[in-house]
Structure formats: structure tokens, C-alpha cells
Short mmCIF file of C-alpha atoms in Angstrom, two decimals:
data_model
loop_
_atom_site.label_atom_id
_atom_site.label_comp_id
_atom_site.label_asym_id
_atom_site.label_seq_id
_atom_site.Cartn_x
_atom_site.Cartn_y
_atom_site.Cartn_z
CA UNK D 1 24.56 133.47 123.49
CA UNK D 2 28.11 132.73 124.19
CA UNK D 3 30.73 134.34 123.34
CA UNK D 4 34.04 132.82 122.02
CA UNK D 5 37.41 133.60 122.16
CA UNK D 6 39.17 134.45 118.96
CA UNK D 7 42.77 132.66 119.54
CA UNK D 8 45.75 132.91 117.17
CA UNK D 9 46.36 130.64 114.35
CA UNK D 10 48.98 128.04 115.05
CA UNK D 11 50.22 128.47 111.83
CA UNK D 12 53.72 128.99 110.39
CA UNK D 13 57.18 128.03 108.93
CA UNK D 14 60.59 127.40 109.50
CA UNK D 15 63.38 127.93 106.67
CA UNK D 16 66.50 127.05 107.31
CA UNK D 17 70.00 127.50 105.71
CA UNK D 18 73.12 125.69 105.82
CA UNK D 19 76.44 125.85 104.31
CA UNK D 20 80.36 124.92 104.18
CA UNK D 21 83.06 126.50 101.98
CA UNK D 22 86.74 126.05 101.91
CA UNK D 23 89.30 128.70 101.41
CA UNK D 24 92.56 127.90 100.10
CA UNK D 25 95.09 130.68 98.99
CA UNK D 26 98.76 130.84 98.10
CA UNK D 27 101.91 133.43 98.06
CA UNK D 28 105.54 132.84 97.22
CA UNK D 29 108.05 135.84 97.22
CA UNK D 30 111.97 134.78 97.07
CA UNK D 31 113.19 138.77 96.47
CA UNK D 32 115.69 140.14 99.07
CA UNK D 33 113.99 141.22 101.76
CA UNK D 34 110.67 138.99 101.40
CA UNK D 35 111.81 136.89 104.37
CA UNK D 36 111.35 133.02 104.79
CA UNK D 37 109.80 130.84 103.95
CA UNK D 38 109.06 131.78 100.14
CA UNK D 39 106.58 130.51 99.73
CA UNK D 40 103.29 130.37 101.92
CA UNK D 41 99.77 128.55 102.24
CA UNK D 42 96.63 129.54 104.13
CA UNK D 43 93.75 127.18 104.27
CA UNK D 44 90.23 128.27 106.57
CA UNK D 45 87.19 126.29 106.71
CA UNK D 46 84.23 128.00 107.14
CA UNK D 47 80.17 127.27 107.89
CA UNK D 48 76.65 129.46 107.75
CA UNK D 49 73.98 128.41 109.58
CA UNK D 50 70.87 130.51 109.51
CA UNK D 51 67.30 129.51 110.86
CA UNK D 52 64.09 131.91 110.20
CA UNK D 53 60.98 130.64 112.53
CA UNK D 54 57.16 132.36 112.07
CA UNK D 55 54.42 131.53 114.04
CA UNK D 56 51.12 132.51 115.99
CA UNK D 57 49.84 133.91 112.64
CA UNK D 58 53.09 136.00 112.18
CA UNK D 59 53.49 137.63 115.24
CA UNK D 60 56.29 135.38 116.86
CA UNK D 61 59.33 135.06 114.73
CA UNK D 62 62.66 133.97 115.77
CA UNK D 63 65.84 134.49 113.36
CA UNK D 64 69.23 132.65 114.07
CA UNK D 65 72.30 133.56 112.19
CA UNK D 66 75.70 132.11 113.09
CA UNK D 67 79.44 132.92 110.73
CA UNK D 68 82.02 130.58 111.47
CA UNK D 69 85.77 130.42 109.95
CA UNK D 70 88.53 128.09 111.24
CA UNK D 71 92.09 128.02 109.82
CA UNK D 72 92.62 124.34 109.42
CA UNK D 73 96.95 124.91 107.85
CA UNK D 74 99.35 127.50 107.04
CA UNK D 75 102.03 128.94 108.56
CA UNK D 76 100.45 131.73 109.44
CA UNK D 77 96.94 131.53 110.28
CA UNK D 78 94.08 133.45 110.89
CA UNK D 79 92.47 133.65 113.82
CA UNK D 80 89.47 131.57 114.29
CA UNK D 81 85.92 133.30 114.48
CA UNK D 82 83.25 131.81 115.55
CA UNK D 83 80.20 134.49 114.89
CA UNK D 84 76.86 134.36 116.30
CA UNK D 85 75.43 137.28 114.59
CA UNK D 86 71.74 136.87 115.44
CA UNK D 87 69.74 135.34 118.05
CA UNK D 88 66.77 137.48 118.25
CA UNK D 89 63.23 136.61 119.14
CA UNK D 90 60.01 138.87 118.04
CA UNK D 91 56.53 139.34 119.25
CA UNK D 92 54.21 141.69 117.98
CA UNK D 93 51.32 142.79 120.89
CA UNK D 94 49.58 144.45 117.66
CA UNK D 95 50.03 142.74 114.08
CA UNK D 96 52.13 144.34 111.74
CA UNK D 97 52.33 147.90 113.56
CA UNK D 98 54.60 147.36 117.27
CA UNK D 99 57.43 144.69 117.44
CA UNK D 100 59.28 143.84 120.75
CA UNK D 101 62.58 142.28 120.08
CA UNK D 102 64.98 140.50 122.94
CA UNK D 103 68.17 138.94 121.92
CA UNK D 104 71.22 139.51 119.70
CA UNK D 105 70.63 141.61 116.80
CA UNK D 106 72.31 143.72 114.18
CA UNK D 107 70.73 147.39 115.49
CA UNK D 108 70.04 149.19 111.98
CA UNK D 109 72.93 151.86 112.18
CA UNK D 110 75.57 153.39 109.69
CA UNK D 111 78.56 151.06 111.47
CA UNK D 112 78.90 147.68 112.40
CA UNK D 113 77.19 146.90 115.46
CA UNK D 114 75.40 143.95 117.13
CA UNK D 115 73.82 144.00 120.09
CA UNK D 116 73.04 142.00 122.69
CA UNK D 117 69.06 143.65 124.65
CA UNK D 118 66.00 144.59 123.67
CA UNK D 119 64.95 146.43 120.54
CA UNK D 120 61.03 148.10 119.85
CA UNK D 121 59.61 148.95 116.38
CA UNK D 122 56.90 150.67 114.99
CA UNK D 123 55.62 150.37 111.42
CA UNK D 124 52.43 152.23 110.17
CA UNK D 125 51.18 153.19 106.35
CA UNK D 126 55.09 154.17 105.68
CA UNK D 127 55.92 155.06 109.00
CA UNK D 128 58.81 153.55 110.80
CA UNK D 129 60.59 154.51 114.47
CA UNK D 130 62.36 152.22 116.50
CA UNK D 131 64.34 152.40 120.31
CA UNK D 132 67.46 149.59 120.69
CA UNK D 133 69.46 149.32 123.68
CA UNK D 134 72.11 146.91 125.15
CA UNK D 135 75.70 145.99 124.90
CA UNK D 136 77.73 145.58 121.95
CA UNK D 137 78.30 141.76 121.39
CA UNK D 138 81.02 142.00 118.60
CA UNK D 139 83.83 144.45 118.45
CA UNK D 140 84.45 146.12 114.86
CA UNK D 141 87.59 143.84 114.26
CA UNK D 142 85.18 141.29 114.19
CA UNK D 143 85.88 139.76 117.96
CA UNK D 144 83.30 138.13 120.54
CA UNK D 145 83.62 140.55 123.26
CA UNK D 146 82.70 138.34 126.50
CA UNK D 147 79.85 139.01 129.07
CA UNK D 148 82.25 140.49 131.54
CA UNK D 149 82.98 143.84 129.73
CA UNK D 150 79.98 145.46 129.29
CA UNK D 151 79.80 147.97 126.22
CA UNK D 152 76.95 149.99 126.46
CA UNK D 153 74.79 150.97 122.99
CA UNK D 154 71.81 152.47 122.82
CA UNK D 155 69.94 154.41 119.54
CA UNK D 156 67.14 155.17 117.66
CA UNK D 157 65.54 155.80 114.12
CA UNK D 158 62.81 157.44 112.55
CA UNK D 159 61.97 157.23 108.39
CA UNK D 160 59.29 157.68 106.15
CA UNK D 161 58.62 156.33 102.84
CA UNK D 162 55.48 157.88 100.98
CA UNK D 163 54.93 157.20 97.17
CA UNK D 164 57.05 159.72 95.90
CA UNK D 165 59.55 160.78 98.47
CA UNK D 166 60.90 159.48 101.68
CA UNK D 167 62.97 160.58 104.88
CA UNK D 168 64.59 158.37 107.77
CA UNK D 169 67.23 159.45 110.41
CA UNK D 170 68.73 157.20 112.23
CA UNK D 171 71.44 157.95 115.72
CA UNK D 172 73.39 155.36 118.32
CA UNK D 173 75.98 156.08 120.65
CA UNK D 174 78.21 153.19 121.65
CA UNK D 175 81.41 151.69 123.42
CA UNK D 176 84.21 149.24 121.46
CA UNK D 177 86.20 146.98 122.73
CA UNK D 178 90.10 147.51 120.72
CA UNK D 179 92.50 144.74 121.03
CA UNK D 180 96.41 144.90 119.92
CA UNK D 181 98.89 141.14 120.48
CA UNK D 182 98.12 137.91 121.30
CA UNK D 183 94.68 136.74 123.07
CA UNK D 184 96.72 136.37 126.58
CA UNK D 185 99.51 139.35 126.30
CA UNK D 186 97.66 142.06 124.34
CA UNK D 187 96.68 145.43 125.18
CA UNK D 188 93.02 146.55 125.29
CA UNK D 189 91.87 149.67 125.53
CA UNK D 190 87.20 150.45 125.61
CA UNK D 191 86.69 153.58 123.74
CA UNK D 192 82.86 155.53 122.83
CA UNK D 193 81.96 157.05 119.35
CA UNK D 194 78.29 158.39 118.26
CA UNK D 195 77.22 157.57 114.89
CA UNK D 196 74.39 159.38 113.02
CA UNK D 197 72.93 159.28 109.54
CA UNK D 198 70.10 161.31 107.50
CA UNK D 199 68.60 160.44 104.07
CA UNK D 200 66.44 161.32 102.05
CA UNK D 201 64.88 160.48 98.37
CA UNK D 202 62.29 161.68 96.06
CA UNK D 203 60.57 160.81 92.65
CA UNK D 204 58.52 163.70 91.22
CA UNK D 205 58.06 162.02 87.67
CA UNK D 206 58.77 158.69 86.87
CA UNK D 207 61.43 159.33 84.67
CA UNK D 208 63.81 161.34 87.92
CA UNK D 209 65.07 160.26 90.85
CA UNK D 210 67.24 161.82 93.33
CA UNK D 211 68.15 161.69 96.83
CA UNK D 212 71.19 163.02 99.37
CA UNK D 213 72.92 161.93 102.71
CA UNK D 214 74.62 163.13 105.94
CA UNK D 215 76.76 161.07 108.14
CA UNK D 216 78.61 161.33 110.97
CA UNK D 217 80.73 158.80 112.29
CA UNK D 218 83.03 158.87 115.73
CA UNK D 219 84.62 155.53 115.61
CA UNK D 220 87.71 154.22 117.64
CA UNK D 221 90.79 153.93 116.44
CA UNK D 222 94.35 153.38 117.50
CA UNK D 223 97.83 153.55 116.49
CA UNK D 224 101.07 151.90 117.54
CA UNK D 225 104.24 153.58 118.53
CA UNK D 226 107.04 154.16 118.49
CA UNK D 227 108.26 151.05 117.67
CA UNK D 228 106.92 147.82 117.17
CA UNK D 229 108.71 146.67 119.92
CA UNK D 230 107.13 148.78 122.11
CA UNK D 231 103.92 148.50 121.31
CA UNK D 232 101.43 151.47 123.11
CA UNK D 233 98.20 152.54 122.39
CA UNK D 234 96.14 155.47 122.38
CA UNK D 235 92.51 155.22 121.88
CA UNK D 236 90.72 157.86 120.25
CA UNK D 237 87.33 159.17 118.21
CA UNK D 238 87.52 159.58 114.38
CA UNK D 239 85.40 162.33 113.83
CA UNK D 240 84.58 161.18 110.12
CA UNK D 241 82.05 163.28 108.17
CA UNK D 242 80.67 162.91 104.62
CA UNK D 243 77.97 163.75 102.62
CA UNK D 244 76.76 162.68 99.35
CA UNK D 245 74.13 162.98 96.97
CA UNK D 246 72.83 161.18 93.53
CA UNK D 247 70.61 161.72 90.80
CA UNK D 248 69.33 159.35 88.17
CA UNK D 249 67.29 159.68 85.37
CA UNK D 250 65.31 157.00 82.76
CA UNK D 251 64.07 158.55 79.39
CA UNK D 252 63.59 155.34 77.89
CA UNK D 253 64.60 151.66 78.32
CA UNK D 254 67.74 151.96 76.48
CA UNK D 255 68.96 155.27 77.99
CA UNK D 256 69.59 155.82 82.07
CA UNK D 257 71.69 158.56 83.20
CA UNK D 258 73.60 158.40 87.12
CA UNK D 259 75.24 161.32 88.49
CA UNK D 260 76.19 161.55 92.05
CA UNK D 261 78.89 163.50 94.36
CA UNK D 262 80.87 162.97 98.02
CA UNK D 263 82.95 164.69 100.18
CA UNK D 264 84.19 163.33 102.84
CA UNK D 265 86.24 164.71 106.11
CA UNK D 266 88.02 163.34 108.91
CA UNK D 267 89.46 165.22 111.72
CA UNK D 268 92.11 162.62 112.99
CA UNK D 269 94.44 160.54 110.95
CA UNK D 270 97.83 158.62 111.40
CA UNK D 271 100.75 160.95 110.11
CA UNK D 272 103.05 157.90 108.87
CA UNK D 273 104.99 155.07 109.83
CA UNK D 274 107.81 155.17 112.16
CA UNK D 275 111.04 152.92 111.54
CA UNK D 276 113.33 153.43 114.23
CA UNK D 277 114.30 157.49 113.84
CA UNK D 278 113.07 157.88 110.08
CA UNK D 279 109.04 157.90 108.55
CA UNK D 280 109.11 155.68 105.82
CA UNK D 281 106.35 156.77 104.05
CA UNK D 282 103.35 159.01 104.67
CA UNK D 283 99.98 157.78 104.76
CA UNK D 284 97.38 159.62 103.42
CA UNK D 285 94.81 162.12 104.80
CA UNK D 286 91.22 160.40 104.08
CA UNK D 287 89.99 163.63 102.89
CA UNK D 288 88.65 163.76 99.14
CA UNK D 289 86.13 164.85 96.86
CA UNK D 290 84.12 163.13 94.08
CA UNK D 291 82.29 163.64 91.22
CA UNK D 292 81.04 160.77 89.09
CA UNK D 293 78.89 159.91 85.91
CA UNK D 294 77.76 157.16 84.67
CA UNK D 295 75.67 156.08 81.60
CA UNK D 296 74.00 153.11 80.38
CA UNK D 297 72.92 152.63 76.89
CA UNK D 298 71.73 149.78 75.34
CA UNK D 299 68.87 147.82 74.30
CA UNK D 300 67.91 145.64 77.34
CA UNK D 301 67.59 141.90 75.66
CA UNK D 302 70.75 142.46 73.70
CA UNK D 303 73.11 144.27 76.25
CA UNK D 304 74.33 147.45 77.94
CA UNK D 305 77.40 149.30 77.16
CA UNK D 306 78.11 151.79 80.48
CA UNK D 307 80.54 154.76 80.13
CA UNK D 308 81.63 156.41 83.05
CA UNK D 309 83.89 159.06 84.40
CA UNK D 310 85.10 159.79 87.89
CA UNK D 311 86.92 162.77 89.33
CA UNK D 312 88.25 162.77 92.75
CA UNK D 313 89.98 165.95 94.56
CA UNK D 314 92.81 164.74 97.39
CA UNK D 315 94.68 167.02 99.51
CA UNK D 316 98.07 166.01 97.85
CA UNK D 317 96.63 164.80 94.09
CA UNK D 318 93.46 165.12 92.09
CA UNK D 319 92.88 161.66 90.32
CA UNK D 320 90.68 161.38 87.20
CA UNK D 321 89.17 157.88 85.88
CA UNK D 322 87.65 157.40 82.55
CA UNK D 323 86.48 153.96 81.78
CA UNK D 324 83.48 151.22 80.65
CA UNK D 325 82.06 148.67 80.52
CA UNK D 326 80.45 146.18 77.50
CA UNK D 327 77.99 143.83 78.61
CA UNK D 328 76.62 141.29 75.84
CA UNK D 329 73.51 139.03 77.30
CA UNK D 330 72.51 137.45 73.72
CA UNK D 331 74.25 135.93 71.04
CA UNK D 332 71.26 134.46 69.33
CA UNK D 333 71.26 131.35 71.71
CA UNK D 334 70.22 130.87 74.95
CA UNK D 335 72.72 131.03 77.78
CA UNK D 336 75.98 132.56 76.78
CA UNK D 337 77.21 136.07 77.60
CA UNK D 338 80.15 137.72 77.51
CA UNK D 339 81.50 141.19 79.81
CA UNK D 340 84.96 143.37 78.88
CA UNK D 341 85.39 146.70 81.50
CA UNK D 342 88.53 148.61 81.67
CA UNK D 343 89.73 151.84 83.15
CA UNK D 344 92.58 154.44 84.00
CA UNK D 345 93.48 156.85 86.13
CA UNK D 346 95.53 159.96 85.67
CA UNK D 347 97.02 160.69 89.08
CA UNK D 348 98.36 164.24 89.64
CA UNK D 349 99.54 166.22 92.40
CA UNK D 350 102.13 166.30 95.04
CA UNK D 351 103.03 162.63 94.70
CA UNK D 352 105.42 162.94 91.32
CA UNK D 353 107.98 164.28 93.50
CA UNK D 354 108.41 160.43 94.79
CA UNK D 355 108.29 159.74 91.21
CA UNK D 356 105.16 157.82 91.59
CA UNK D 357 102.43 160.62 90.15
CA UNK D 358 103.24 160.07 86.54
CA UNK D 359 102.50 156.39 86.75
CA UNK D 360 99.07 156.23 86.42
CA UNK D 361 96.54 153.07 87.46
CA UNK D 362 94.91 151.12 84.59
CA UNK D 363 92.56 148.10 85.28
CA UNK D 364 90.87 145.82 83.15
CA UNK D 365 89.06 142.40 82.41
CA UNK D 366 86.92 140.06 80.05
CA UNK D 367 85.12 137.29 80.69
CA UNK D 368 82.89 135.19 78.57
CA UNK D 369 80.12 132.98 80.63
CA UNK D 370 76.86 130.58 80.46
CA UNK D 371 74.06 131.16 82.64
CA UNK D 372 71.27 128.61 82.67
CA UNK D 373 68.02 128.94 81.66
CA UNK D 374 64.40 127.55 81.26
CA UNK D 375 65.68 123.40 80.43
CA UNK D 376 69.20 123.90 79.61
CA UNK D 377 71.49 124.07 82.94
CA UNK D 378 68.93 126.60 84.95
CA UNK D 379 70.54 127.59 87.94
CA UNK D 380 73.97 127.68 86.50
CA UNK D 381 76.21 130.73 86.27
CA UNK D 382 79.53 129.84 85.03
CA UNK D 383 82.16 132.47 83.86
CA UNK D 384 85.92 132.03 82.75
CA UNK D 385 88.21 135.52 82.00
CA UNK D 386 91.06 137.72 83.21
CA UNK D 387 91.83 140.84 84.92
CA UNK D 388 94.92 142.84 85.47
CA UNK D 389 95.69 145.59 87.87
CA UNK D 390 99.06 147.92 86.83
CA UNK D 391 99.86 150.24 89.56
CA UNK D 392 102.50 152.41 91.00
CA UNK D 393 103.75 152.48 94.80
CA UNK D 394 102.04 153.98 97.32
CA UNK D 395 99.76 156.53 97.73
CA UNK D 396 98.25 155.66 95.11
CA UNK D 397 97.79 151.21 95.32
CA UNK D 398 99.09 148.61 98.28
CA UNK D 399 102.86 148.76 97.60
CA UNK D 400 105.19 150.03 99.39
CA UNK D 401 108.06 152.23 98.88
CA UNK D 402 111.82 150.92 99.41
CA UNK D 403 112.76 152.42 102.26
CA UNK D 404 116.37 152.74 100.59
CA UNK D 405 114.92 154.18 97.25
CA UNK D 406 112.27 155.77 97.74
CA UNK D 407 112.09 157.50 94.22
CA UNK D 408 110.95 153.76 92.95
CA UNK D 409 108.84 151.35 93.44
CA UNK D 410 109.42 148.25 95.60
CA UNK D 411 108.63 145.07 93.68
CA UNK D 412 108.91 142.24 96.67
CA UNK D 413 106.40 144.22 99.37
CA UNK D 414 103.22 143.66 98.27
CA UNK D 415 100.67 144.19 100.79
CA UNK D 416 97.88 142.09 99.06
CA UNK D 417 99.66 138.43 98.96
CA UNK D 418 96.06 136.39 99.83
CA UNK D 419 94.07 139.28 97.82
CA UNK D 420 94.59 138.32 93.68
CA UNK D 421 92.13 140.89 92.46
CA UNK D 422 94.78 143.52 92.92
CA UNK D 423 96.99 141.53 90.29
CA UNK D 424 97.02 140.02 86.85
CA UNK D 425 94.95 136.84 87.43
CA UNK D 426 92.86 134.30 85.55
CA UNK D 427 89.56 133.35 86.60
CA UNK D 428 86.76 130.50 86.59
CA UNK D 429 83.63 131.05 88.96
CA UNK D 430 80.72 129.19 88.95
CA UNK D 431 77.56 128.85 90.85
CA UNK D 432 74.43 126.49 91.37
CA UNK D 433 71.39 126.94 93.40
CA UNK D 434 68.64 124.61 92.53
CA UNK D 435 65.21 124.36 94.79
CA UNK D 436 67.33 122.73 97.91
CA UNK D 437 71.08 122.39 97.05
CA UNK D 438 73.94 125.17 96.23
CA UNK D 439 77.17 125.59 95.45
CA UNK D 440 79.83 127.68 94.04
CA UNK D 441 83.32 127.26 93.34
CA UNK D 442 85.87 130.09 92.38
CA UNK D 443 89.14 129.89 91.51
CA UNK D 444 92.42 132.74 90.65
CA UNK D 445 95.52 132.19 89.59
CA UNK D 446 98.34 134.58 89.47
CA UNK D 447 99.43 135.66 85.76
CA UNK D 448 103.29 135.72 86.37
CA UNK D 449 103.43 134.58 90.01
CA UNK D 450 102.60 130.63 91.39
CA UNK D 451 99.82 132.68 93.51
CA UNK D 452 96.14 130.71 93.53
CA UNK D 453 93.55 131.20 95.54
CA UNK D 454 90.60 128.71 95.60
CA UNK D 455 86.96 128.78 97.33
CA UNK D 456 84.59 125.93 97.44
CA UNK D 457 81.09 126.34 98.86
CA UNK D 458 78.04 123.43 99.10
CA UNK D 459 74.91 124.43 100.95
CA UNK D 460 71.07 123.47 101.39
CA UNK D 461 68.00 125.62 102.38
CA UNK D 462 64.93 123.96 103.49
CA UNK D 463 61.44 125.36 104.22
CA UNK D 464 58.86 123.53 106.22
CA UNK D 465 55.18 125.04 106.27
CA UNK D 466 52.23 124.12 108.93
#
């Protein structure tokens, strides 16, 4: 009797992705001191290409993923980034428990980092540990570092996830690549930095939940100095730390109750910024404390209304936030739905002797929408509303203090001219996705400023099965 050899399937499937948007955005600032030209433009195109293969009865895949953006006007524009995030092909010697990885891949840390070598994983009944070593392909500040300067990264991870509870751990050490000036003139410094994270979660009754995390991150950094003029740079670790932990419990549909908590602590940071002799304004020590809870109440086919309250603990100022949100999914029709959230802050502390302390932060915005469903529109998610942002000067927003007064506020340096969500804007936003085709389009315009911001995006995914 002979004896045949069992041979893997030839079976599998591609799915594939593709998309373009357009980004358009606009700033104009004629107060002393905002410089020329007024007014200015910005305009990047950008693409997504992303390509999933499976075969040999799922053991080969192969996973492609590629971020482009190229300013196409503007008088000052950004710097063109052509991305290849992922280009990583898989084999697994034994089906569904060992992969072997070899490519460029996004290794599973608590920082940025893709890597281009080989990666191992292990999967069994909730088990999960995994090896990855190489060099570091992209740089933080989101820069292709070139084959010539190798970055080593190596690291590994361990987790378990059981019914009830789970555990997973994961540690990399690795080099970055930090770049100040042009492409041809600037100064580049390589700097290390370990990174580590542990988590865990658990469910002892259906209605509980709660879980915790530790996290260590030694990142590089630089500063500039003294002058802009003479630019230098010192590379060094941020030792940041935090931990944090959450709790959430379900008595009933209509009732869910989130607590959680985070402190976190960094052991370097940038004292202020130097204008020829004098600091103009301090910036502040990341170090802080919070303590939020949130609510939600409602019944689930009619809405949610969400309370919340935040208190965080700064070196220089404690900051308190009480706010919520109203969402309404049914008016008695299909398809409409409506959303109004606002919040403030009280800001105390060491920061009302610039006068800015007693000016607290207050956000809101409303928005009514239409979201498709069953034969009417499905797909659709159209909205139309407002925000607004009031704020003080810094520390406590993006502005910046007159260096001539600083007891007030300046009202020509904003930091955020391409970023409207930090101002009074109106809104429409929309987006399709149908079986093959997408697309989105979201607009802002400045309340009191001729500020607009636009995005377009069209797109297809296909999927192809033998």
C-alpha cells in the first residue's frame, strides 16, 4: 500500500487597499510682529497603499503597507515622506503556534519603532512570546533612516490572556537616528533608549473589570542652544516613567461606571527658551498626576449622556475639569443623530502670578448628523456643528507670552495656525465606504479668522479569493 504525501492547500487571498487624500489648510495673521506674508497656504497630497497576501493554507502571508505625503504648494512646505511601513513576509513551520517573520515590520513595543530583520512568534491556548531583532528603519520624527547607519533594536514579549485575567510584558532596547537643519547642512547626532512595558487585566464577575500598567520609556531627545543661530545639540535619554491603572464596572445596560488614575515622571526636561540673554518663558516639567471618572447613563437605542470629572496634580498648578457629553442616536426616524460635549477647567497654582491662572480653559461643541442605514444612504456618516476652544497663554494652551508683557496674553503668536481644533471653528465631515469604494471629506473653517482647512480622501479595497 502506498503511501501519499499530504501537501499544503494552494489556497488563499489577496486584499488590497488603496487610497488618495488631499490636504489643504490656511493661516493669515497681519498683527505686529506676525511677519510676512499674512497670509499663508499649505497644500500636501498624500496616498495609502496596503496589500495583505495568505497562502499555503495560511501559513505564508505577506503584508505591505506604504504612507506617502507630498507638499504639492505653499510657502512653506512640509517635508515630503515617503513611508514604507511594512514589508514583512511570514511562514509558519507549525500552523497557528510558531511564526518566522523577515522583513520590515512594526516590532510590538510601547514607542514607535519599525524594524528592518527577522522577528519569531509563538502563540498557544492564550500563550504568546516573541524575539525581534534588526535595525530601526524609521527614526521617531518620522524620517527614512538609510542602509548606511545602522541602528541596532532588538526585544522581546511575553503575555497571557486566560478567560478571566491576562498578563503580557513586553522590553526593546534601541538606537535613533536625531536630525536638526536642512537634509544637506544639518546636525545628526545616534542616541540609545530601552523601553519596557507590563500589563495586566482581570474580570472576576462579569459585571467588573480592572486592570493596571508600568512603563518605562528612555527616549532621545535634544535641545538647541544658545541661540538659534548657533544651533548645537546634545543628545540625551528621557528617563520617562508612568503608571496607571483603570477600573470599570456594568450593572446594567443603561449604567457603566470608568474610573482610572496616572502618574507620570520624567527625569530630564528643557528648563525654557533662551532669547539672546533673557528666558522668555518656562516650559513645563511633564510631571503630573490624574484622577478621572467617568459615567455613562442612558438607555442604549435612545442615547447616552456621559458625565465626567478629571483632576490633575502639576508641580506648579493643580487643574480640575468637569464636563459631558449628550449623545442622541434616535429621534423616531432612522438616520439622524445629534452630539453636544462641553467642559472647563479651573487652573490653579503658581501660574496666576503671570496673570494667566485665573483664566481658566472651557471647550465645547454640537453637532447634529445622518448616518445611513439598512436602504436609506447605508454607508453614510455625515455630520455638520461647531466647536470653540477659549484659552489663556501658556502653560496652560499653545500661546505664547509677549515677551514685552508678559503679565498678558499675546494675541498674534499662535502656535497652532494649520491645527483649527484648538479654535472656534465650524465643521462638515462626511464619510462613505460601500463594498469597494470610500471616501471622506472634512472641512473647518475659522469662526473669526479667514483660517480653513480642507481634507479630501477617495479609496478602494479589493479582495480576491482562490
Amino acid at each position: 500500500m502506498l503511501a501519499l504525501l499530504a501537501l499544503p492547500a494552494l489556497a488563499g487571498d489577496l486584499d488590497v487597499q488603496v487610497s488618495l487624500d488631499a490636504l489643504v489648510a490656511t493661516s493669515k495673521n497681519g498683527d505686529p510682529g506676525a511677519g510676512q506674508p499674512e497670509s499663508l497656504a499649505s497644500g500636501d497630497l498624500g496616498m495609502r497603499a496596503k496589500l495583505d497576501l495568505t497562502e499555503l493554507d495560511g501559513r505564508f502571508r505577506a503584508h505591505v503597507d506604504y504612507r506617502g505625503r507630498q507638499p504639492v504648494f505653499g510657502q512653506f512646505r512640509n517635508s515630503a515622506l515617503p513611508l514604507l511601513y511594512r514589508a514583512e513576509a511570514r511562514y509558519a513551520p507549525v500552523k497557528d503556534v510558531l511564526w518566522i517573520g523577515a522583513g520590515r515590520f512594526i516590532a510590538p513595543t510601547s514607542v514607535f519603532l519599525p524594524i528592518d530583520g527577522l522577528n519569531v512568534t509563538y502563540t498557544r491556548k492564550g500563550w504568546r512570546a516573541g524575539l525581534f531583532a534588526g535595525r530601526r528603519a524609521i527614526s521617531t520624527g518620522r524620517a527614512n533612516i538609510g542602509f548606511g547607519d545602522l541602528l541596532p533594536a532588538v526585544g522581546g514579549f511575553f503575555g497571557v490572556q486566560q478567560n478571566r485575567w491576562g498578563v503580557d510584558a513586553t522590553v526593546a532596547w534601541s538606537q535613533d537616528l536625531l536630525k536638526v537643519g536642512a537634509a544637506t547642512e544639518g546636525i545628526e547626532e545616534k542616541a540609545g533608549g530601552l523601553t519596557g512595558v507590563v500589563r495586566a487585566n482581570a474580570r472576576p464577575v462579569d459585571i467588573l473589570s480592572f486592570g493596571g500598567q508600568v512603563a518605562l520609556q528612555q527616549q532621545a531627545t535634544y535641545y538647541l542652544g544658545p541661540t538659534w543661530t548657533e544651533a548645537t545639540v546634545e543628545v540625551q535619554a528621557l528617563d520617562l516613567f508612568n503608571a496607571l491603572g483603570w477600573a470599570s464596572i456594568k450593572p446594567t445596560d443603561w449604567l457603566r461606571v470608568d474610573v482610572d488614575g496616572i502618574h507620570q515622571n520624567v527625569a530630564v526636561y528643557a528648563a525654557g527658551t533662551i532669547e539672546g540673554e533673557d528666558q522668555v518663558e518656562d516650559l513645563q516639567e511633564p510631571r503630573f498626576t490624574d484622577a478621572r471618572l467617568r459615567v455613562r447613563i442612558g438607555p442604549p437605542q435612545i442615547g447616552w449622556l456621559r458625565p465626567m470629572l478629571r483632576y490633575r496634580v502639576r508641580p506648579d498648578r493643580t487643574e480640575l475639569r468637569v464636563g459631558a457629553r449628550l449623545d442622541v442616536n434616535d429621534f423616531g426616524v432612522p438616520g439622524p443623530y445629534a452630539t453636544v460635549q462641553g467642559a472647563m477647567d479651573d487652573i490653579r497654582g503658581e501660574s496666576q502670578k503671570q496673570d494667566v491662572g485665573s483664566r481658566d480653559r472651557t471647550f465645547g461643541s454640537a453637532a447634529v448628523g445622518f448616518r445611513g442605514t439598512g436602504s436609506v444612504l447605508p454607508g453614510l456618516d455625515a455630520q455638520l456643528g461647531a466647536s470653540y476652544v477659549e484659552r489663556a497663554a501658556s502653560p496652560v494652551s499653545g500661546r505664547r507670552v509677549d515677551p514685552a508683557n508678559p503679565g498678558l496674553p499675546s494675541t498674534s503668536d499662535d502656535l497652532q495656525p494649520f491645527t483649527l481644533e484648538a479654535d472656534p471653528i465650524v465643521f462638515a465631515r462626511a464619510f462613505y465606504s460601500g463594498k469597494r469604494w470610500f471616501g471622506g471629506l472634512d472641512f473647518e473653517k475659522h469662526l473669526s479668522e479667514p483660517e480653513v482647512r480642507a481634507l479630501v480622501q477617495f479609496g478602494v479595497l479589493t479582495e480576491v479569493g482562490w
